[in-house]
Amino acid sequence: MTIQERIDSAAEAVRARTGATPELGLILGSGLGDFCDRLENQTVIPFSDLPGFPLPTVEGHEGALVLGTCRGRAVAALRGRVHYYEGYAQQEITIPVRVMAKLGVRTLVLTNAAGGVNLNFQPGNLMLISDHINLSGANPLIGPNLDAFGPRFPDMSDVYTKALRERLRPLAAQAGIPLREGVYVMYSGPSYETPAEIRCFRAMGGDAVGMSTVPEAIVARHAGLQVMGVSCITNMAAGILPQPLSHAEVVETAARVKQDFTRLLELMVDIG
Ligand code: HPA
């Protein structure tokens, strides 16, 4: 099947299960998937029931598309996502974003766990993504352009919709949620970065580093969606603290900030 055929068949399979017409899409990263439980009138569709969907291979990234409502809005949420480092092409890992676009989603909220590159950050901080640097070594739009979604050479000068960030900041402040803002660097993984790479990313203007989000954001913008992104800074990036990085630390920190993170997501749903 071509990528377009995979998108079409997955969208068909969703429509066969529910008449839901989501307007907002959510992609929930490492340890952040519990937000799906808050959706009302849920329809849960395991990725394995969606022909054409790439299947996660990583523990802790159980995969399901959950459709429901949140604060009165029709939402489609991905509990778990597929990463580039799992061996899929970026054209494949972004199929779910295009399926959401086909179902009617107009705004996409992307979340991830990330390492802090900015020395002023601390584990547990939430960072609104203002822009990204794609150091993944690939681009999800390589290959035949899918004209049904967007142009061959899409503009990327406002990927993380500035107007939405401006609306979110005062709402987060009012809710007492400390919010950092900065540039997310995508590195392929699955090995964490070296201290030299992290110094390089900082010199380039990066504030956080992670292994996801950028392909989804590019494909969403290609399709004309508005995008918001938030990183949970789960650890300081390599070489900053005198300790090795571990996935356990990532999962523990994500669990610790769950309350603020959930509240922030609700605000994003309100404005998205
Ligand atoms: N590097 C890359 N990805 C990550 C990190 C990190 O330090 N923390 C969580 N995801």
XYZ file of N, CA, C and O in Angstrom, residues 36-117:
328
model
N -5.718 10.563 28.163
C -6.793 9.925 27.386
C -7.938 9.474 28.281
O -9.100 9.470 27.861
N -7.610 9.077 29.521
C -8.652 8.581 30.428
C -9.666 9.673 30.747
O -10.765 9.377 31.209
N -9.290 10.918 30.560
C -10.185 12.029 30.899
C -11.211 12.326 29.810
O -12.098 13.145 30.010
N -11.049 11.721 28.652
C -12.001 12.010 27.574
C -13.350 11.360 27.893
O -13.420 10.239 28.383
N -14.416 12.093 27.591
C -15.768 11.553 27.801
C -16.260 10.887 26.524
O -15.785 11.211 25.437
N -17.239 10.028 26.661
C -17.827 9.309 25.514
C -16.765 8.698 24.618
O -16.740 8.916 23.408
N -15.893 7.915 25.260
C -14.728 7.410 24.535
C -15.028 6.288 23.548
O -15.787 5.387 23.849
N -14.369 6.363 22.424
C -14.222 5.198 21.555
C -12.724 4.926 21.501
O -11.956 5.825 21.141
N -12.301 3.734 21.912
C -10.874 3.401 21.925
C -10.593 2.416 20.799
O -11.197 1.347 20.744
N -9.732 2.793 19.892
C -9.408 1.913 18.765
C -7.915 1.582 18.822
O -7.074 2.458 18.587
N -7.563 0.335 19.173
C -6.135 -0.022 19.191
C -5.526 0.205 17.807
O -6.189 -0.027 16.793
N -4.282 0.660 17.795
C -3.608 0.888 16.506
C -3.690 -0.363 15.639
O -3.779 -0.281 14.417
N -3.651 -1.532 16.298
C -3.636 -2.790 15.527
C -4.956 -3.025 14.786
O -5.025 -3.869 13.900
N -6.014 -2.268 15.140
C -7.280 -2.370 14.399
C -7.360 -1.375 13.253
O -8.386 -1.272 12.583
N -6.293 -0.595 13.079
C -6.318 0.427 12.033
C -5.344 0.037 10.921
O -4.131 0.213 11.063
N -5.857 -0.492 9.823
C -4.962 -0.923 8.756
C -4.161 0.282 8.257
O -4.709 1.364 8.104
N -2.871 0.073 8.086
C -2.051 1.185 7.599
C -1.335 1.921 8.706
O -0.368 2.638 8.459
N -1.796 1.768 9.965
C -1.125 2.453 11.084
C 0.163 1.712 11.430
O 0.158 0.491 11.542
N 1.283 2.428 11.639
C 2.495 1.757 12.116
C 2.304 1.366 13.585
O 1.653 2.083 14.337
N 2.839 0.229 13.977
C 2.625 -0.273 15.343
C 3.839 -0.020 16.233
O 4.970 -0.300 15.838
N 3.622 0.529 17.459
C 4.737 0.792 18.376
C 5.436 -0.494 18.790
O 4.798 -1.531 18.927
N 6.747 -0.384 18.976
C 7.540 -1.549 19.376
C 8.142 -1.353 20.766
O 8.796 -2.232 21.288
N 7.920 -0.163 21.373
C 8.600 0.166 22.620
C 7.676 -0.036 23.820
O 6.511 0.373 23.784
N 8.216 -0.613 24.868
C 7.464 -0.804 26.100
C 7.038 0.565 26.651
O 7.823 1.510 26.622
N 5.839 0.672 27.168
C 5.375 1.954 27.711
C 4.755 2.848 26.639
O 4.323 3.942 26.919
N 4.742 2.395 25.401
C 4.112 3.163 24.326
C 2.957 2.360 23.732
O 2.915 2.080 22.540
N 2.067 1.891 24.603
C 0.893 1.143 24.145
C 0.159 2.018 23.133
O 0.083 3.229 23.316
N -0.373 1.443 22.100
C -0.926 2.300 21.062
C -2.419 2.209 20.900
O -2.953 1.123 20.687
N -3.099 3.341 21.019
C -4.529 3.376 20.701
C -4.919 4.789 20.278
O -4.344 5.772 20.749
N -5.868 4.839 19.372
C -6.487 6.112 19.019
C -7.755 6.219 19.852
O -8.601 5.316 19.824
N -7.842 7.287 20.630
C -8.999 7.462 21.510
C -9.778 8.684 21.031
O -9.220 9.777 20.932
N -11.046 8.466 20.707
C -11.896 9.587 20.291
C -12.882 9.879 21.396
O -13.397 8.950 22.031
N -13.111 11.137 21.666
C -14.042 11.487 22.729
C -14.171 12.993 22.820
O -13.777 13.710 21.900
N -14.737 13.450 23.950
C -14.838 14.894 24.124
C -14.073 15.313 25.370
O -13.950 14.553 26.329
N -13.550 16.518 25.332
C -12.832 17.082 26.458
C -13.232 18.541 26.538
O -13.082 19.264 25.545
N -13.808 18.924 27.667
C -14.245 20.298 27.856
C -15.119 20.767 26.684
O -14.973 21.867 26.154
N -15.989 19.842 26.279
C -16.981 20.168 25.251
C -16.458 20.111 23.829
O -17.202 20.381 22.888
N -15.194 19.741 23.656
C -14.650 19.722 22.301
C -14.391 18.288 21.846
O -13.962 17.445 22.630
N -14.633 18.039 20.579
C -14.397 16.702 20.022
C -12.906 16.536 19.752
O -12.300 17.338 19.035
N -12.340 15.500 20.369
C -10.890 15.318 20.363
C -10.529 13.925 19.838
O -11.251 12.963 20.091
N -9.431 13.852 19.123
C -8.840 12.547 18.759
C -7.462 12.515 19.406
O -6.645 13.411 19.165
N -7.213 11.526 20.253
C -5.936 11.483 20.963
C -5.194 10.195 20.649
O -5.795 9.121 20.596
N -3.903 10.323 20.427
C -3.064 9.136 20.252
C -2.430 8.834 21.588
O -1.673 9.657 22.122
N -2.777 7.666 22.132
C -2.120 7.222 23.360
C -0.916 6.408 22.892
O -1.056 5.291 22.413
N 0.246 7.021 22.991
C 1.456 6.370 22.465
C 1.678 6.779 21.023
O 0.737 7.158 20.316
N 2.901 6.757 20.615
C 3.245 7.115 19.246
C 4.395 6.233 18.791
O 5.052 5.578 19.585
N 4.581 6.226 17.495
C 5.682 5.468 16.914
C 6.838 6.430 16.676
O 6.625 7.575 16.279
N 8.043 5.982 16.995
C 9.216 6.840 16.850
C 10.059 6.456 15.633
O 10.085 5.294 15.230
N 10.779 7.419 15.139
C 11.684 7.193 14.001
C 12.712 6.117 14.358
O 13.040 5.259 13.545
N 13.198 6.136 15.625
C 14.254 5.185 16.001
C 13.772 3.738 16.023
O 14.570 2.815 16.131
N 12.458 3.544 15.933
C 11.963 2.161 15.908
C 12.198 1.503 14.549
O 11.973 0.302 14.397
N 12.618 2.305 13.585
C 12.968 1.738 12.288
C 11.981 2.076 11.183
O 12.170 1.680 10.038
N 10.928 2.805 11.520
C 9.971 3.229 10.502
C 10.478 4.476 9.783
O 11.232 5.270 10.354
N 10.039 4.650 8.564
C 10.331 5.892 7.852
C 9.495 7.018 8.473
O 8.427 6.764 9.026
N 9.964 8.255 8.352
C 9.179 9.388 8.897
C 7.836 9.522 8.159
O 6.868 10.011 8.724
N 7.792 9.065 6.901
C 6.518 9.067 6.157
C 5.496 8.142 6.835
O 4.291 8.386 6.755
N 5.991 7.097 7.497
C 5.080 6.152 8.155
C 4.676 6.642 9.543
O 3.507 6.541 9.921
N 5.625 7.178 10.302
C 5.279 7.565 11.673
C 4.299 8.734 11.702
O 3.649 8.976 12.703
N 4.189 9.437 10.570
C 3.277 10.590 10.522
C 1.920 10.234 9.907
O 1.068 11.107 9.760
N 1.704 8.965 9.579
C 0.387 8.558 9.053
C -0.739 8.953 10.026
O -1.754 9.518 9.596
N -0.575 8.729 11.341
C -1.670 9.101 12.256
C -2.037 10.585 12.196
O -3.217 10.933 12.327
N -1.057 11.451 11.980
C -1.362 12.888 11.895
C -2.235 13.155 10.670
O -3.216 13.907 10.730
N -1.900 12.522 9.576
C -2.675 12.758 8.350
C -4.060 12.126 8.453
O -5.032 12.651 7.903
N -4.156 11.016 9.186
C -5.486 10.425 9.409
C -6.326 11.401 10.220
O -7.495 11.661 9.904
N -5.717 12.000 11.247
C -6.460 12.977 12.058
C -6.903 14.149 11.186
O -8.037 14.619 11.294
N -6.002 14.621 10.327
C -6.363 15.742 9.441
C -7.553 15.352 8.567
O -8.491 16.130 8.383
N -7.536 14.118 8.068
C -8.639 13.647 7.212
C -9.952 13.556 7.963
O -11.027 13.730 7.401
N -9.856 13.272 9.277
C -11.074 13.167 10.087
C -11.619 14.541 10.466
O -12.667 14.646 11.087
N -10.862 15.594 10.151
C -11.371 16.944 10.397
C -10.598 17.748 11.422
O -10.967 18.889 11.729
N -9.528 17.152 11.980
C -8.746 17.877 12.994
C -8.117 19.126 12.376
O -7.552 19.075 11.284
N -8.228 20.254 13.078
C -7.674 21.526 12.585
C -6.510 22.029 13.436
O -5.753 22.905 13.025
N -6.432 21.523 14.672
C -5.347 21.930 15.574
C -4.745 20.678 16.183
O -5.475 19.803 16.641
N -3.412 20.615 16.183
C -2.730 19.451 16.742
C -1.895 19.875 17.940
O -1.117 20.836 17.855
N -2.067 19.166 19.051
C -1.259 19.404 20.250
C -0.279 18.243 20.386
O -0.685 17.084 20.477
N 1.005 18.574 20.377
C 2.064 17.562 20.450
C 2.739 17.639 21.807
O 3.075 18.734 22.274
N 2.944 16.498 22.433
C 3.625 16.499 23.727
C 4.779 15.503 23.679
O 4.759 14.549 22.894
N 5.766 15.743 24.487
C 6.893 14.808 24.546
C 7.635 14.959 25.866
O 7.450 15.926 26.598
N 8.484 13.960 26.114
C 9.469 14.057 27.185
C 10.762 14.492 26.515
O 11.068 14.045 25.410
N 11.505 15.396 27.165
C 12.715 15.918 26.528
C 13.793 16.178 27.565
O 13.506 16.354 28.757
N 15.022 16.209 27.103
C 16.141 16.554 27.962
C 16.363 18.065 27.927
O 16.227 18.687 26.873
N 16.680 18.650 29.068
C 16.937 20.089 29.132
C 18.344 20.395 28.619
O 19.325 19.863 29.138
N 18.421 21.254 27.624
C 19.703 21.693 27.052
C 20.050 23.069 27.627
O 21.205 23.381 27.928
